[in-house]
PDB file of C-alpha atoms in Angstrom:
ATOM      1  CA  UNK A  88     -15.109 -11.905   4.388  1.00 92.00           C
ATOM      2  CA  UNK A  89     -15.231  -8.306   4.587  1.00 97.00           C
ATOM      3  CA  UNK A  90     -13.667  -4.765   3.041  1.00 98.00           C
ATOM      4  CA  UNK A  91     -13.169  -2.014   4.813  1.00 98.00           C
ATOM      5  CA  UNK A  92     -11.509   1.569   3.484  1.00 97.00           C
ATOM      6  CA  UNK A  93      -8.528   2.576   3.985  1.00 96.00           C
ATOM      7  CA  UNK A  94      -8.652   4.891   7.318  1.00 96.00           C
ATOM      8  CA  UNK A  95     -11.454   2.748   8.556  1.00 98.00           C
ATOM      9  CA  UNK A  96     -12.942   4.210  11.740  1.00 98.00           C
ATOM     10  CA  UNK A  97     -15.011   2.058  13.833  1.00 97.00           C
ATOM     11  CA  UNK A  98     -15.125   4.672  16.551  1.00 97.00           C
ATOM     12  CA  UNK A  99     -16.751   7.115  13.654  1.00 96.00           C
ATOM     13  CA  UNK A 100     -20.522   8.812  14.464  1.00 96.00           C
ATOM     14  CA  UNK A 101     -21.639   8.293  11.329  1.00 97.00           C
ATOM     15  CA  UNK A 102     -21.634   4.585  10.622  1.00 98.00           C
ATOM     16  CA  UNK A 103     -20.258   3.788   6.877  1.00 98.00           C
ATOM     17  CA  UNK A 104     -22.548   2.337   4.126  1.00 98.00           C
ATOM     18  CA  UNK A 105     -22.501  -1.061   3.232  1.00 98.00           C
ATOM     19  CA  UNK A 106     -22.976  -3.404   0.644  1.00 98.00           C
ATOM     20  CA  UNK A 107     -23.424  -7.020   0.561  1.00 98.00           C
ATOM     21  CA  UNK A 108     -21.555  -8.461  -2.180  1.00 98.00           C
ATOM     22  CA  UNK A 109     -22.764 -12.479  -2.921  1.00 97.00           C
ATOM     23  CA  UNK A 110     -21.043 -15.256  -4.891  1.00 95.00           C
ATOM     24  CA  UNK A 111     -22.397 -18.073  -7.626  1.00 91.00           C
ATOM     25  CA  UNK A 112     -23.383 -21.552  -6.869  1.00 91.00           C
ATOM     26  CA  UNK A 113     -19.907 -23.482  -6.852  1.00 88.00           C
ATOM     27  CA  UNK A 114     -18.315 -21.048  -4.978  1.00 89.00           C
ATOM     28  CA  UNK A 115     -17.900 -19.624  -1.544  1.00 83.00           C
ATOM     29  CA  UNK A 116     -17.335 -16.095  -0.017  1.00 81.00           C
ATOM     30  CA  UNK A 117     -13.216 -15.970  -0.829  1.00 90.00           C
ATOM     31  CA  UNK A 118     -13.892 -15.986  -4.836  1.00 92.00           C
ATOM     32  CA  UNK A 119     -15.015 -12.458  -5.021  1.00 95.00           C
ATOM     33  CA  UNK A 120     -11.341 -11.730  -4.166  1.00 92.00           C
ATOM     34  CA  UNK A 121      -9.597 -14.974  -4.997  1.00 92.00           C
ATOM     35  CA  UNK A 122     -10.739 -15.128  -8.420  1.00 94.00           C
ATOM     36  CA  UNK A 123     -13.043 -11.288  -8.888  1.00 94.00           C
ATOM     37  CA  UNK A 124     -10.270  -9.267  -7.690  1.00 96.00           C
ATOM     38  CA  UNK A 125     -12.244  -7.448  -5.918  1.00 97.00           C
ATOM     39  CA  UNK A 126     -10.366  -5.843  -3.334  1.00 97.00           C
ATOM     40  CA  UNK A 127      -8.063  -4.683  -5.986  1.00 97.00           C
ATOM     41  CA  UNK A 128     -11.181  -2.977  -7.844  1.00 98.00           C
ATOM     42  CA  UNK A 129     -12.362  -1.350  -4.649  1.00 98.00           C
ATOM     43  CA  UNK A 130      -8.701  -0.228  -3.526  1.00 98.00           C
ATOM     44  CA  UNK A 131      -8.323   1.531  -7.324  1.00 97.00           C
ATOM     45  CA  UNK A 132     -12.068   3.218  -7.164  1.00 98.00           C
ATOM     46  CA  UNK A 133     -11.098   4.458  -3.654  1.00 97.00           C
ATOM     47  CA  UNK A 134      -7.653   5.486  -4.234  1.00 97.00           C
ATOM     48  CA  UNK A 135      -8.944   7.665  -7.438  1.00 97.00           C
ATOM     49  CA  UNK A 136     -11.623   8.910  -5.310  1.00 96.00           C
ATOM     50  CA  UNK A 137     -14.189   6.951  -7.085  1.00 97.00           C
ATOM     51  CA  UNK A 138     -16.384   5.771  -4.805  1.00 97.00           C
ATOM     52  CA  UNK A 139     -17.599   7.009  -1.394  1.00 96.00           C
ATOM     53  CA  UNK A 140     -15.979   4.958   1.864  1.00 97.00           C
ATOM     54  CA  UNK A 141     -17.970   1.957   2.465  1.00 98.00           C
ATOM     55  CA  UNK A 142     -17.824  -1.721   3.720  1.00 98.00           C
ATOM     56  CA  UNK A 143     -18.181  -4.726   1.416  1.00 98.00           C
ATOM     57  CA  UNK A 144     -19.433  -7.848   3.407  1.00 98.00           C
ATOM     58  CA  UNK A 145     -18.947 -11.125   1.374  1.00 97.00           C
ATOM     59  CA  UNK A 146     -21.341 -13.871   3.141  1.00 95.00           C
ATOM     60  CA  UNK A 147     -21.718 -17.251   2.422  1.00 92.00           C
ATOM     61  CA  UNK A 148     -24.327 -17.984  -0.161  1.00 91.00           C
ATOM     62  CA  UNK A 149     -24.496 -21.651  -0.121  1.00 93.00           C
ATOM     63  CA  UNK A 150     -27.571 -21.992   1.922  1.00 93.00           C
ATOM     64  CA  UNK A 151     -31.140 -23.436   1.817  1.00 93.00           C
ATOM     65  CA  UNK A 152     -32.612 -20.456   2.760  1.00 97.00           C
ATOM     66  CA  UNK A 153     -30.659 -16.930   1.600  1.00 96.00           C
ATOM     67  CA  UNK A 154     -32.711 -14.413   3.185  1.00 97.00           C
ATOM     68  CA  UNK A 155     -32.768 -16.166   6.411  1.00 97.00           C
ATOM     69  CA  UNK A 156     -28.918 -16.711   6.522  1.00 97.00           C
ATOM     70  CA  UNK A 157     -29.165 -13.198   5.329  1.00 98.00           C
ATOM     71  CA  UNK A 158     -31.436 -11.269   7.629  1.00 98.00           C
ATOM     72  CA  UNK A 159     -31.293 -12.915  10.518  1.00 98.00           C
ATOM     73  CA  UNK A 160     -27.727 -14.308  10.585  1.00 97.00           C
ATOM     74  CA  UNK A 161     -25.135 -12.435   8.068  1.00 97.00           C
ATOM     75  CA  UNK A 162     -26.547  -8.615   8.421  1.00 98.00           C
ATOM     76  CA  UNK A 163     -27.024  -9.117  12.775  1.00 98.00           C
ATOM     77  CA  UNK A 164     -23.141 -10.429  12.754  1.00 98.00           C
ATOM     78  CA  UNK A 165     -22.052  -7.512  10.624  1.00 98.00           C
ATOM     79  CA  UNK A 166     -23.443  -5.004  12.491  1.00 98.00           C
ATOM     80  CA  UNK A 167     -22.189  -6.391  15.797  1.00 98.00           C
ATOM     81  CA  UNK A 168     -18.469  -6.321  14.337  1.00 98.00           C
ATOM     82  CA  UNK A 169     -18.416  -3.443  12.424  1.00 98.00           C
ATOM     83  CA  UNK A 170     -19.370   0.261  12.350  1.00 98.00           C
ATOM     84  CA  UNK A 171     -21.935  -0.188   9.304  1.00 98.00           C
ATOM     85  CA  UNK A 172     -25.528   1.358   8.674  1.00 98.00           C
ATOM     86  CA  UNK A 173     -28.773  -0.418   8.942  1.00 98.00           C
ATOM     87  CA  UNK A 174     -30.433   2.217   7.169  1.00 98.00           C
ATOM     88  CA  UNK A 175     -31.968   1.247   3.521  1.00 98.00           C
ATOM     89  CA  UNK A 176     -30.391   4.154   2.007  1.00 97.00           C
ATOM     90  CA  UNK A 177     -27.553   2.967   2.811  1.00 98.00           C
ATOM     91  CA  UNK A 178     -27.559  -0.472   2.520  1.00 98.00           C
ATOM     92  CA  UNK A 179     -26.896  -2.411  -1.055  1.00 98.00           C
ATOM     93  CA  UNK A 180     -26.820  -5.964  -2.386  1.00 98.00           C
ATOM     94  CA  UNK A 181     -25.482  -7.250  -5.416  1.00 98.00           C
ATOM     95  CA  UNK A 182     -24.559 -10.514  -7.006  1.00 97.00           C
ATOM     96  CA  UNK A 183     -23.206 -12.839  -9.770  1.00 97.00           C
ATOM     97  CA  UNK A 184     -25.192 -15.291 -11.139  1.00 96.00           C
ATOM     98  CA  UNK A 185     -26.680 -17.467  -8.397  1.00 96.00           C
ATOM     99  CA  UNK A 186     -25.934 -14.476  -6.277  1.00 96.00           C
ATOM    100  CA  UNK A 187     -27.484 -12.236  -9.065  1.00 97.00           C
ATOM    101  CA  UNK A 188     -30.829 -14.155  -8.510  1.00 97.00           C
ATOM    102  CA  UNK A 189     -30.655 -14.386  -4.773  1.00 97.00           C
ATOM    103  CA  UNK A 190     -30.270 -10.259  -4.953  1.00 98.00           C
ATOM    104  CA  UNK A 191     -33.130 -10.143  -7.232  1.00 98.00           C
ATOM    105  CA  UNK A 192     -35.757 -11.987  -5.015  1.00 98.00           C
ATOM    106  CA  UNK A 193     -34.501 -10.165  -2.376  1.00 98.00           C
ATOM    107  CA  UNK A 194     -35.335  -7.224  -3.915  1.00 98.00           C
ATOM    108  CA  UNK A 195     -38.952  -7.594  -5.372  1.00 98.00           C
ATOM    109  CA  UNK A 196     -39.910  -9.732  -2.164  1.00 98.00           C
ATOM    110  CA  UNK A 197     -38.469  -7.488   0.490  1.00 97.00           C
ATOM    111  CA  UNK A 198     -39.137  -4.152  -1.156  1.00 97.00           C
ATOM    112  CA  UNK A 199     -36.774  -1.190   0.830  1.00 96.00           C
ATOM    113  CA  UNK A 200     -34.754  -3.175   2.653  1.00 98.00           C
ATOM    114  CA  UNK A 201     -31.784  -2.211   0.111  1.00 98.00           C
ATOM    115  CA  UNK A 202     -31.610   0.882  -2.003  1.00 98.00           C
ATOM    116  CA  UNK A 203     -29.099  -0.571  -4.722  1.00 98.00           C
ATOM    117  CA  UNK A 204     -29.417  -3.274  -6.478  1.00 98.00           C
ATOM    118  CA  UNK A 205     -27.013  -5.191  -8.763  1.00 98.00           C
ATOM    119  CA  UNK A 206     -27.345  -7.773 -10.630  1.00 98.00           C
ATOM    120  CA  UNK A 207     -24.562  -9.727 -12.982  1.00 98.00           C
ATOM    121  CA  UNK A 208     -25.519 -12.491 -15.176  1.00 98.00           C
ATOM    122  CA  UNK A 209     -28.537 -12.673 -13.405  1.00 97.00           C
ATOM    123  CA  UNK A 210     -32.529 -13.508 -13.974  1.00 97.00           C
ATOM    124  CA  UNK A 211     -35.138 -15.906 -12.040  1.00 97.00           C
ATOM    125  CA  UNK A 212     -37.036 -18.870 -12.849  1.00 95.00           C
ATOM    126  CA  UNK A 213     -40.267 -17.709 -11.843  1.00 95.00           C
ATOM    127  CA  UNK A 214     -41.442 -14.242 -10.458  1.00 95.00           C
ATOM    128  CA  UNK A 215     -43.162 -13.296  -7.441  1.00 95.00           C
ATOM    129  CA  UNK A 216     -45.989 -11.078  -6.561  1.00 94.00           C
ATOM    130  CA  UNK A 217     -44.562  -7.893  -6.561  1.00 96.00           C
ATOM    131  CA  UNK A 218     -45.491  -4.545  -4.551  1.00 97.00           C
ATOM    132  CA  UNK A 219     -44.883  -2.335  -7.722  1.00 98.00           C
ATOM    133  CA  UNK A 220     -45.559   1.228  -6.026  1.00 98.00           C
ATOM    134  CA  UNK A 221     -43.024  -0.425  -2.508  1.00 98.00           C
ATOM    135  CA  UNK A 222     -40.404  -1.818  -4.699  1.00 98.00           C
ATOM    136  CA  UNK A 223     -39.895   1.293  -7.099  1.00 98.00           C
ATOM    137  CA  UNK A 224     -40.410   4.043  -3.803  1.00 98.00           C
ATOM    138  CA  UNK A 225     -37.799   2.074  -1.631  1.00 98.00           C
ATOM    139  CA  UNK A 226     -34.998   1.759  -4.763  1.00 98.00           C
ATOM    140  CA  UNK A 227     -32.966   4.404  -5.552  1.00 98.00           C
ATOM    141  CA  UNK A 228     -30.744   1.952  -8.461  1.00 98.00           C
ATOM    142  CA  UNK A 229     -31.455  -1.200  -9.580  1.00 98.00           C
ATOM    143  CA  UNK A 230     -28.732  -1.498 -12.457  1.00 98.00           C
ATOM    144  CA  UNK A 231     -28.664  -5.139 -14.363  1.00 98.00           C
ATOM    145  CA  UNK A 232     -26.113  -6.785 -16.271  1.00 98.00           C
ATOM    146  CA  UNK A 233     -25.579  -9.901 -18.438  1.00 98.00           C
ATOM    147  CA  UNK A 234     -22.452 -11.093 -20.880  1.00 97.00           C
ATOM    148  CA  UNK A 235     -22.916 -11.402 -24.341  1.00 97.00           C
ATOM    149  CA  UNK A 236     -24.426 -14.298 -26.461  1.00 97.00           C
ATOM    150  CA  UNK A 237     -21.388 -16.287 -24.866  1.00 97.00           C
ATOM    151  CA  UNK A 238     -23.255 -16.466 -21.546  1.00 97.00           C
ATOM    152  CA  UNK A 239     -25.206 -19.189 -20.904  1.00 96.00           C
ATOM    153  CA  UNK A 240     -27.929 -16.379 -18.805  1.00 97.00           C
ATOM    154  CA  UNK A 241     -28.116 -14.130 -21.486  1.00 98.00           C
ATOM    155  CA  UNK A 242     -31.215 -15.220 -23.011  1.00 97.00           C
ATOM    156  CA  UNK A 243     -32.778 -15.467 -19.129  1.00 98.00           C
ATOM    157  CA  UNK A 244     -31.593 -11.917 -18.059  1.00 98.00           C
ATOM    158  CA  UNK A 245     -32.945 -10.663 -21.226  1.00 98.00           C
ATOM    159  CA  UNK A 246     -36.224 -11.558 -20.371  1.00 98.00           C
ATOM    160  CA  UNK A 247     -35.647 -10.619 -16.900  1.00 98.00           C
ATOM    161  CA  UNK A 248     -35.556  -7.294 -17.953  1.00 98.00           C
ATOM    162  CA  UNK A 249     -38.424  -7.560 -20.077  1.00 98.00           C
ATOM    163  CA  UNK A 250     -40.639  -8.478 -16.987  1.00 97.00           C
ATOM    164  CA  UNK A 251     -39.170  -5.679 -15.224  1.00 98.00           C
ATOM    165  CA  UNK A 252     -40.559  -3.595 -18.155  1.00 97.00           C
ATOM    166  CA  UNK A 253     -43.558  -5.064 -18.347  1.00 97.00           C
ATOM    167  CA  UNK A 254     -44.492  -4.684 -14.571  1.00 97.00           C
ATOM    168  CA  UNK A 255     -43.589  -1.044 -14.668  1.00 98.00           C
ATOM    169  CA  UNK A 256     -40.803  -1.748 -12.085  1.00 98.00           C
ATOM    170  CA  UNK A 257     -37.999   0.481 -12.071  1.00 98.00           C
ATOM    171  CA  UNK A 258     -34.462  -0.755 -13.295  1.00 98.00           C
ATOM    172  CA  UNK A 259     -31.286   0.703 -15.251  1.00 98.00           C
ATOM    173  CA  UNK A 260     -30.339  -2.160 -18.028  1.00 98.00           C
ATOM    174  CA  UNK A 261     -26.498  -1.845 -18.812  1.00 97.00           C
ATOM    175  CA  UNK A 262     -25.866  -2.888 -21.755  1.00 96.00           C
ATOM    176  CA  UNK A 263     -24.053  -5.713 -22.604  1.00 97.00           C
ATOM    177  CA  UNK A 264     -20.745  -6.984 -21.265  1.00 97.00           C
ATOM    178  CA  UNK A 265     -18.420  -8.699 -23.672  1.00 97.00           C
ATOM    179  CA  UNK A 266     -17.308 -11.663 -22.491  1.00 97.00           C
ATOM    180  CA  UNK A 267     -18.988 -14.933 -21.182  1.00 97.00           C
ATOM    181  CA  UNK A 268     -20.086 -16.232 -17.818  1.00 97.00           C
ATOM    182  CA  UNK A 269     -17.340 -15.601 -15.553  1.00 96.00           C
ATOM    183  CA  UNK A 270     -15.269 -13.519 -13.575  1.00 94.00           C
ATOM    184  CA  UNK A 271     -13.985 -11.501 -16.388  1.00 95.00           C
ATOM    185  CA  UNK A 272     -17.310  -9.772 -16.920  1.00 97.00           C
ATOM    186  CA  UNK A 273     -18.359  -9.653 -13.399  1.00 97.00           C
ATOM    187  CA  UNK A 274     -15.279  -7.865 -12.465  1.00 97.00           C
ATOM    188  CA  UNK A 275     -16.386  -5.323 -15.229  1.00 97.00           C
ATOM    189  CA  UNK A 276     -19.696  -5.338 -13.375  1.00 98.00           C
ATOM    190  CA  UNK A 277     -18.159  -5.068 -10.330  1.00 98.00           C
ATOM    191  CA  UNK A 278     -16.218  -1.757 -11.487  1.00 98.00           C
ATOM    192  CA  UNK A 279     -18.942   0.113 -12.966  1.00 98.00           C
ATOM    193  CA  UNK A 280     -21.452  -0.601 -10.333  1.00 98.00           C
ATOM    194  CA  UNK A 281     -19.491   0.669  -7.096  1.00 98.00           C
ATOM    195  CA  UNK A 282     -19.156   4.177  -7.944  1.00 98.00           C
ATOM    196  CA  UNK A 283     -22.962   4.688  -8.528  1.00 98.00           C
ATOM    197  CA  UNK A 284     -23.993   3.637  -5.191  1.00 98.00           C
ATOM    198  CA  UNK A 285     -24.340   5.737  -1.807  1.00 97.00           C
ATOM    199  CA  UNK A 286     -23.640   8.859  -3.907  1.00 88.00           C
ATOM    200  CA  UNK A 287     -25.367  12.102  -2.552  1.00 80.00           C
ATOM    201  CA  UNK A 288     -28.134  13.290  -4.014  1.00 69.00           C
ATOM    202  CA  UNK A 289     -27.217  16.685  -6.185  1.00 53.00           C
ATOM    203  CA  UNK A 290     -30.498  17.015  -8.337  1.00 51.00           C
ATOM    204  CA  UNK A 291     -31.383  19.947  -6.805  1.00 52.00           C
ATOM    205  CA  UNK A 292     -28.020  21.380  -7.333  1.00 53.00           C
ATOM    206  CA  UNK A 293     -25.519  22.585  -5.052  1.00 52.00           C
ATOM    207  CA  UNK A 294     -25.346  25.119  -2.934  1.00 56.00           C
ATOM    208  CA  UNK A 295     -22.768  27.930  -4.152  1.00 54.00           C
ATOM    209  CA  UNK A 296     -22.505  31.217  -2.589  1.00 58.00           C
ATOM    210  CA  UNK A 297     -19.937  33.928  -3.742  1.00 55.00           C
ATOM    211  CA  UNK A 298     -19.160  37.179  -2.270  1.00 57.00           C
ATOM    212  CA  UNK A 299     -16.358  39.642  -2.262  1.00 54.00           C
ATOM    213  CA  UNK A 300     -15.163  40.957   1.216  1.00 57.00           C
ATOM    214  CA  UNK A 301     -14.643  44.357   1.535  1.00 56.00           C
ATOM    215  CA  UNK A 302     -11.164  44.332   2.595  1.00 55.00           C
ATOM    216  CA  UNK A 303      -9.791  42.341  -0.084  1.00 54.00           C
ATOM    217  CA  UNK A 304      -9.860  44.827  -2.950  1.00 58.00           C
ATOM    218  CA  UNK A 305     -12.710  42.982  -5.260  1.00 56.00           C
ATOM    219  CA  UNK A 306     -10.647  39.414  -4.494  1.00 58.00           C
ATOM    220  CA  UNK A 307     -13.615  36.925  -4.998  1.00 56.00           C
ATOM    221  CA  UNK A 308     -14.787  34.274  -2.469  1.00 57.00           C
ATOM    222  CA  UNK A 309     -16.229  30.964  -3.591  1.00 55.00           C
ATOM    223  CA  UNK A 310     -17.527  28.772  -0.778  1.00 55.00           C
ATOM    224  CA  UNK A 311     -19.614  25.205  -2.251  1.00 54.00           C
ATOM    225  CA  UNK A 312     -21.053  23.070  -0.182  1.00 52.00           C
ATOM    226  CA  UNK A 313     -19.284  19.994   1.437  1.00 50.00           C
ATOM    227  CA  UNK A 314     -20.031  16.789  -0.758  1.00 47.00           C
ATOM    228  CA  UNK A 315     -16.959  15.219  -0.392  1.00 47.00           C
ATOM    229  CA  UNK A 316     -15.215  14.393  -3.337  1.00 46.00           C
ATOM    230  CA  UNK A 317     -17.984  14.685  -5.676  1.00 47.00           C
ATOM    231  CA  UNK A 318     -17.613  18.366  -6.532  1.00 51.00           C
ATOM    232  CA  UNK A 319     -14.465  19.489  -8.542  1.00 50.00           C
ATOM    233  CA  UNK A 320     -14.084  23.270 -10.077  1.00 53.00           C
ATOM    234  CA  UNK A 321     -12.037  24.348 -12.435  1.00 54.00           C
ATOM    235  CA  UNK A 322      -9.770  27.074 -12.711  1.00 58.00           C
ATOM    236  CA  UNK A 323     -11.745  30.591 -12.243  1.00 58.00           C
ATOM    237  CA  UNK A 324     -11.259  32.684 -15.620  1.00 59.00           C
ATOM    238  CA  UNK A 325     -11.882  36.161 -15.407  1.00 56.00           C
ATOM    239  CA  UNK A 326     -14.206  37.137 -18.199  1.00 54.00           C
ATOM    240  CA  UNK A 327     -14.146  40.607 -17.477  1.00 54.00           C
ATOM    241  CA  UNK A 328     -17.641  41.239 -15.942  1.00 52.00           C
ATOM    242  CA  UNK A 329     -17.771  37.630 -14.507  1.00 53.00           C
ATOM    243  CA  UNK A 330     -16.208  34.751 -13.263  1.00 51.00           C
ATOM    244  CA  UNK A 331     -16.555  31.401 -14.451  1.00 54.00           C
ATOM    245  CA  UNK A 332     -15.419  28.412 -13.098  1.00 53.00           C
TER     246      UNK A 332
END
């Protein structure tokens, strides 16, 4: 199953980001929309400009082997049907529950394949060798998630997250969800983890140059660098000997 934006080009240069989007055990590819409402939260975040235009493949999780079906069956299919990037930095995986802990050995055992990580109501059982210095260089966000107490993984992903501590591995912990084990705090999950993925990188700043052209009698020009819609102004006041905006 798979989301594309509205406008979706497949004819673009640039191929769109994608993210990889996995279900629990008990349920198949459909419930991320069936029962997550998922393409309702990614139609809202893009129609209010919340998240950058991407595709959302939903794969089928119930497999004996997830990184095989992943790697050498789900991601090769994608790419062959749709205009998406096999480029870490813009590739992301996320999950609920079993999903949650398929993402996370993905992550520590395949260091840089994916950029963002998320994780919802998620921990593992045991924990792998892990390429510290690989996994934290080739991750840009790993953001977890549990419910509260009323979730049955609490306890686990707590812990999870106490590992990641431990090992010095790299990882956003957000807080905790109210609710319990299901789809009402994933969708949560769901909403605040889309827009902080593929986002330019503005650290640095952004590039601003002003200037005022001759012939237009001190009128000021502004000119910012194209970031898409992550760059709003506000209304220039005039504070006499400056400008602010």
């Amino acid at each position: 199953l798979v989301w594309t934006p509205p406008g979706y080009d497949a004819t673009r240069d640039e191929p769109y980001p994608v993210l990889y989007l996995n279900h629990g055990s008990g349920q198949s590819y459909g419930d991320w929309v069936e029962t997550g409402r998922a393409k309702q939260i990614l139609d809202n975040h893009y129609r209010n400009g919340d998240i950058v235009p991407m595709v959302v493949v939903m794969g089928n999780g119930n497999v004996s082997n997830f990184q095989a079906e992943l790697f050498d069956n789900l991601m090769p299919a994608a790419r062959d049907a749709y205009r998406i990037s096999s480029d870490p930095s813009q590739q992301a995986i996320a999950g609920l529950s079993m999903g949650a802990m398929n993402t996370l050995s993905t992550w520590l055992t395949r260091p840089g394949e994916f950029q963002y990580v998320g994780a919802f109501s998620g921990f593992l059982f045991s924990y792998p060798t892990t390429d510290v210095a690989a996994i934290n260089a080739g991750t840009k966000l790993a953001r977890i998630y549990t419910g509260d107490v009323s979730d049955f993984t609490y306890s686990f992903t707590m812990s999870l997250v106490d590992v990641l501590e431990q090992r010095g591995i790299e990882h956003e912990f957000a807080g905790i969800t109210v609710g319990p084990h299901g789809f009402d705090t994933w969708a949560q999950n769901l909403v605040d983890f889309l827009p902080r993925i593929f986002k330019p990188d503005t650290a640095q700043g952004i590039p601003v140059e002003a200037t005022v052209p001759q012939p237009e009698n001190g009128v000021l020009a502004l000119t910012v660098a194209d970031y898409g819609r992550a760059v709003t102004l506000s209304k220039a006041e005039n504070l006499g000997d400056r400008l602010r905006s």
